[in-house]
Short mmCIF file of C-alpha atoms and ligand atoms in Angstrom, two decimals:
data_model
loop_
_atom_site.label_atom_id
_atom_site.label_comp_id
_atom_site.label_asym_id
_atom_site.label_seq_id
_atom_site.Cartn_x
_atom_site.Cartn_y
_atom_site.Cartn_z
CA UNK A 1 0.00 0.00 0.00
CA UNK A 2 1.30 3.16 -0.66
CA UNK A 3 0.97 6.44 1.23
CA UNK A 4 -2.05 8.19 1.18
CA UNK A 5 -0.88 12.18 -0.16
CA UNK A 6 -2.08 15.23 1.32
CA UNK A 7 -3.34 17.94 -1.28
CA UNK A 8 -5.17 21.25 -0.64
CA UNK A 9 -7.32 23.10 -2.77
CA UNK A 10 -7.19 26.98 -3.29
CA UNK A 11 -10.27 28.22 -4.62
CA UNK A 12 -9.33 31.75 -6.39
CA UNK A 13 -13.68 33.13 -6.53
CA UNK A 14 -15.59 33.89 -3.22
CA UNK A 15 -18.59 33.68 -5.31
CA UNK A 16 -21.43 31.84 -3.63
CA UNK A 17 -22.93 30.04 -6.96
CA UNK A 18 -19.00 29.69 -8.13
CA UNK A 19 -18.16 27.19 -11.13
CA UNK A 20 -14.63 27.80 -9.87
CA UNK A 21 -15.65 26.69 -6.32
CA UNK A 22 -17.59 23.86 -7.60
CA UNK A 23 -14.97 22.81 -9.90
CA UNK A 24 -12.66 22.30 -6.53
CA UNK A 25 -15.68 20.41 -4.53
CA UNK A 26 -15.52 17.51 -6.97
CA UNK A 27 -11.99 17.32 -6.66
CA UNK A 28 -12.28 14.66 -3.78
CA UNK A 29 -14.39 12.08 -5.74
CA UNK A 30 -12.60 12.43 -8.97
CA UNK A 31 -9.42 12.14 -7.10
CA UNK A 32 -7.26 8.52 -7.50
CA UNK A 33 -7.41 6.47 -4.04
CA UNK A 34 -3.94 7.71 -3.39
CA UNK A 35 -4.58 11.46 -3.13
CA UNK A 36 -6.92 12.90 -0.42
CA UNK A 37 -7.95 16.59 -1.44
CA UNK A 38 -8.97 18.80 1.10
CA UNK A 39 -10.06 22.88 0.75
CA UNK A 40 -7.35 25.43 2.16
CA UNK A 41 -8.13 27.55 4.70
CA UNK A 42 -9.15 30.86 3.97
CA UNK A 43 -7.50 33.42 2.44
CA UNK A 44 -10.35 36.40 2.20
CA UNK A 45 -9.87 38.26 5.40
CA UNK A 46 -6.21 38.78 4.35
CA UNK A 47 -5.29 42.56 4.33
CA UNK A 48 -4.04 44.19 0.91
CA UNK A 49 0.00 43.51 1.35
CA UNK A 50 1.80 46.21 3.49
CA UNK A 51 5.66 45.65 4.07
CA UNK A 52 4.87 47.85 7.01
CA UNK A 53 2.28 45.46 8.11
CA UNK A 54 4.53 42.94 7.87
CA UNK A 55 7.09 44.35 9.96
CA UNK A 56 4.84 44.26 12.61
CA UNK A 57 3.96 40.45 12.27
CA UNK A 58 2.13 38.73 9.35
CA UNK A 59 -1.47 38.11 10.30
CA UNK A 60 -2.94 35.10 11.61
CA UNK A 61 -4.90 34.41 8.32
CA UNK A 62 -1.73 34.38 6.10
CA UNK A 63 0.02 32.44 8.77
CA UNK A 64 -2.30 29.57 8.79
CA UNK A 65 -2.82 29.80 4.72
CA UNK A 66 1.07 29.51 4.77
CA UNK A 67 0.94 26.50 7.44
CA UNK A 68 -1.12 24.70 5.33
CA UNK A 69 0.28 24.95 1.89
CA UNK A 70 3.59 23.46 3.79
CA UNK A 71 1.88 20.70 5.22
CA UNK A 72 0.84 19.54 1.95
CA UNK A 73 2.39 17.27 -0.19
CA UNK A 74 0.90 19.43 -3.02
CA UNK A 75 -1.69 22.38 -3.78
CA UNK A 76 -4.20 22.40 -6.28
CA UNK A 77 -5.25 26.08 -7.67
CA UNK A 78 -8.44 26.24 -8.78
CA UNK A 79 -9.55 30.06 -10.07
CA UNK A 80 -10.97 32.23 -12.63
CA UNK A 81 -10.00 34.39 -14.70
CA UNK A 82 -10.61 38.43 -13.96
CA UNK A 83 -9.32 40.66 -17.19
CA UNK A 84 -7.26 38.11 -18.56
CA UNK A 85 -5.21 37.54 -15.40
CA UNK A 86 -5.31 36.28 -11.87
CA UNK A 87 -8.01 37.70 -9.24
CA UNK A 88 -6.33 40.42 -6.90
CA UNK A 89 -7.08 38.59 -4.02
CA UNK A 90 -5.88 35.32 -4.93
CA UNK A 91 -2.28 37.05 -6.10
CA UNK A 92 -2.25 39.25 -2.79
CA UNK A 93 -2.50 35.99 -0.90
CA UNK A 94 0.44 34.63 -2.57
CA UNK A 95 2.08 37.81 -2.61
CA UNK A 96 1.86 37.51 1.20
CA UNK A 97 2.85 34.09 2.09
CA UNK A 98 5.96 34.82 -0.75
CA UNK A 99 7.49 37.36 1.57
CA UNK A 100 7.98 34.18 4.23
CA UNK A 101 11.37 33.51 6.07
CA UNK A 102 9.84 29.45 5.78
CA UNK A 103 8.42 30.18 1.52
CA UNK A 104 5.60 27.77 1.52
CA UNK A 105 5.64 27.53 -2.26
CA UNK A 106 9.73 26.87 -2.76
CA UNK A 107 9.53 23.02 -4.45
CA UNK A 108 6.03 22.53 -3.76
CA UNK A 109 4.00 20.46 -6.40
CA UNK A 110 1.09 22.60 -7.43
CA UNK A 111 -1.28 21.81 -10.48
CA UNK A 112 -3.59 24.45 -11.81
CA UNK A 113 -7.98 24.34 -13.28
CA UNK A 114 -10.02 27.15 -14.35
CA UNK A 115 -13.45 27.45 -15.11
CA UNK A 116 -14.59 30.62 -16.87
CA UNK A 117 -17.89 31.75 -19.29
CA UNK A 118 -15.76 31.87 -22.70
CA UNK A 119 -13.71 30.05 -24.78
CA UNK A 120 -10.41 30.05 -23.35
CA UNK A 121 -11.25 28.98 -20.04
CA UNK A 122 -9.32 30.71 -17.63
CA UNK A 123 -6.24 29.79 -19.40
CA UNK A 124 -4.46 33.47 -19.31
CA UNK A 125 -5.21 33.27 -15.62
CA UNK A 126 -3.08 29.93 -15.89
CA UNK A 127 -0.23 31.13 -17.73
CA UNK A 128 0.24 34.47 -15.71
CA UNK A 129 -0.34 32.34 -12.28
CA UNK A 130 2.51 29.47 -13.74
CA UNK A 131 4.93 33.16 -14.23
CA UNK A 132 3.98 34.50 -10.78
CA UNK A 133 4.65 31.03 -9.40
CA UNK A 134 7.79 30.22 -11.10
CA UNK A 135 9.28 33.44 -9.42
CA UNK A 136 8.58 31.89 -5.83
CA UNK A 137 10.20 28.33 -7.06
CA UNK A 138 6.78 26.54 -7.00
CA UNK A 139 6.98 23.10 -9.28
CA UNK A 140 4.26 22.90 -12.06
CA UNK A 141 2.64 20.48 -13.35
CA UNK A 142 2.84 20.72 -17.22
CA UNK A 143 0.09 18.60 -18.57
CA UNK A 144 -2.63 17.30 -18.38
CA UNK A 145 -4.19 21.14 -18.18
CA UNK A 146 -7.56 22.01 -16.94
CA UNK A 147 -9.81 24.23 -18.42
CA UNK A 148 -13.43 24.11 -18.40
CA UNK A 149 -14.85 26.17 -21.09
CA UNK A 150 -18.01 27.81 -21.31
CA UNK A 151 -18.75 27.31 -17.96
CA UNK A 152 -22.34 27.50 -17.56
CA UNK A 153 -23.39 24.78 -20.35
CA UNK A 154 -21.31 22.40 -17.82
CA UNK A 155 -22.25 22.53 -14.29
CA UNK A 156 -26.02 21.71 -13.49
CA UNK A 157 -27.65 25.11 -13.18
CA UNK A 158 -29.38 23.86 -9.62
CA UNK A 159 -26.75 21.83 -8.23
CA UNK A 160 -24.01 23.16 -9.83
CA UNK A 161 -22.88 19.74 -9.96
CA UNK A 162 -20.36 19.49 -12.70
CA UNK A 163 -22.59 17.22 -15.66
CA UNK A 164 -19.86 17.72 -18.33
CA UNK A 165 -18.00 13.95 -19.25
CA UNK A 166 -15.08 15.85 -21.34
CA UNK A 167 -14.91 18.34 -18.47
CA UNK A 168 -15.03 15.18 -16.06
CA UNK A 169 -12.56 13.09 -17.88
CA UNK A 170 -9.76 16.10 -18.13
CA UNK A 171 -10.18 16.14 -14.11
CA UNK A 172 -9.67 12.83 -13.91
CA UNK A 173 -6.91 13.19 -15.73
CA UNK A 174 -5.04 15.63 -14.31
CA UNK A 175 -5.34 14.21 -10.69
CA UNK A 176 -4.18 10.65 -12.13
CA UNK A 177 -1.00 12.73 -13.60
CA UNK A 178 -0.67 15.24 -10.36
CA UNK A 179 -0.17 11.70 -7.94
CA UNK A 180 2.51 10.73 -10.34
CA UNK A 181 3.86 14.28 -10.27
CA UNK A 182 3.92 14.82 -6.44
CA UNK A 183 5.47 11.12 -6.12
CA UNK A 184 8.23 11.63 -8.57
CA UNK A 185 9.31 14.69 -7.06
CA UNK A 186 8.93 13.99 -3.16
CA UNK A 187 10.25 10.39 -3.44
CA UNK A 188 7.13 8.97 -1.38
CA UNK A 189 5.51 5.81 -2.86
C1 FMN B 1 -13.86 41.26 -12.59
C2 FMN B 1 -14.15 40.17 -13.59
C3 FMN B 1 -13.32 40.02 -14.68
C4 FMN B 1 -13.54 38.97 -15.58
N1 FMN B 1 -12.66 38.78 -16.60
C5 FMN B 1 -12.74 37.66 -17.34
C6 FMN B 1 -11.70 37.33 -18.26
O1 FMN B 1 -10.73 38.03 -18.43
N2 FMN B 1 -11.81 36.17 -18.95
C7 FMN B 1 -12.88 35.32 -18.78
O2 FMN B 1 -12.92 34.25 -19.40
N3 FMN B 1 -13.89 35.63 -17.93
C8 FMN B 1 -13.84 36.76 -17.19
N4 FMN B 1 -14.82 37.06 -16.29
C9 FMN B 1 -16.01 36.21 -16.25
C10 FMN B 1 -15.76 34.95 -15.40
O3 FMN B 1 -15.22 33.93 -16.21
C11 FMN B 1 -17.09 34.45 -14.82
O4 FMN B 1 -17.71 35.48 -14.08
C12 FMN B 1 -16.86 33.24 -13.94
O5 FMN B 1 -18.09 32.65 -13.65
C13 FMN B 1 -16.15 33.63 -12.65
O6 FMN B 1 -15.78 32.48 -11.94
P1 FMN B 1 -16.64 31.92 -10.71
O7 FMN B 1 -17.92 31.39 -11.29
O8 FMN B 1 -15.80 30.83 -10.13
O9 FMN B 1 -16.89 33.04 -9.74
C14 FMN B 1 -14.64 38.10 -15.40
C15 FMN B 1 -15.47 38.29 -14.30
C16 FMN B 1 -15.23 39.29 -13.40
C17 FMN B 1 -16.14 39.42 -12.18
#
């Protein structure tokens, strides 16, 4: 038997009726029996980054958002897309925990999803979060990507269930390939 890995999800939309948020509740029962996926804490009540705040300690909130993303054995970043790039609070949050003595990010194994209304499904959100991420020494995962198009025509409108099988399959997917990733690089099997 190997040993059971422990992934977070960040959710980058506060948005009660959230595809993005949705998107990361399935996570658990798409996952493979070897990852357990559980949501971070979170990360809203953070204040705007201050180096002055800083200086006088870094709050509890972005303390126990850091704690977390170093207990896990990988993060899973699940967000929209807000004018082609990340949503502010979602990069202040990193920006925060990237100031850390401890960087919670340096070699951790983090895969990226986005839902979004259009065509290109979040995926200029993805490609400016892999920059911002590369700068803190995060590891990517490459492929399998995530991004679930047109997001309304997939989630159940009631349940917001996610009804899509293409959408469903590419989750699948990813998580198969993120266990692989995470074991390759931390050397647990
Ligand atoms: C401030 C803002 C900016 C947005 N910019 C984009 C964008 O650049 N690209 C895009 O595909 N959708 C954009 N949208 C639409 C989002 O894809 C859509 O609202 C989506 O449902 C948000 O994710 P959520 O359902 O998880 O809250 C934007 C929405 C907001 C509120």
């Amino acid at each position: 038997m190997s040993d059971t890995l422990n992934v977070i999800s960040i959710c980058g939309s506060l948005r009660k009726g959230s595809y993005n948020a949705a998107l990361a509740r399935t996570l658990p029962a798409l996952a493979p029996p070897g990852l357990s996926i559980k949501a971070a804490p979170p990360w809203e009540t953070m204040p705007i980054y201050n180096a002055d705040v800083q200086r006088a300690g870094f709050p509890a909130v972005v303390t126990d958002w850091a704690n977390a993303i170093r207990n896990a054995d990988g993060v899973i970043i699940i967000s929209p897309e807000y004018n082609w790039s990340i949503p502010g609070g979602l990069k202040n949050a990193i920006d925060w925990v990237s100031r850390m003595k401890d960087q919670p990010f340096e070699n951790k194994p983090v895969a990226l999803q986005s839902a979004a209304g259009g065509l290109l499904g979040g995926s200029r959100m993805q490609y400016h979060l892999r920059q911002s991420l590369t700068s803190i020494e995060a590891i990517i995962l490459i492929r399998p990507e995530v991004f679930v198009t047109f997001a309304p025509k997939k989630f159940d409108e009631k349940t917001l269930e996610l009804i899509d099988q293409p959408s469903i399959d590419m989750v699948r997917a990813q998580l198969v390939g993120f266990e692989k990733f995470v074991r390759d690089l931390s050397g647990k099997r």
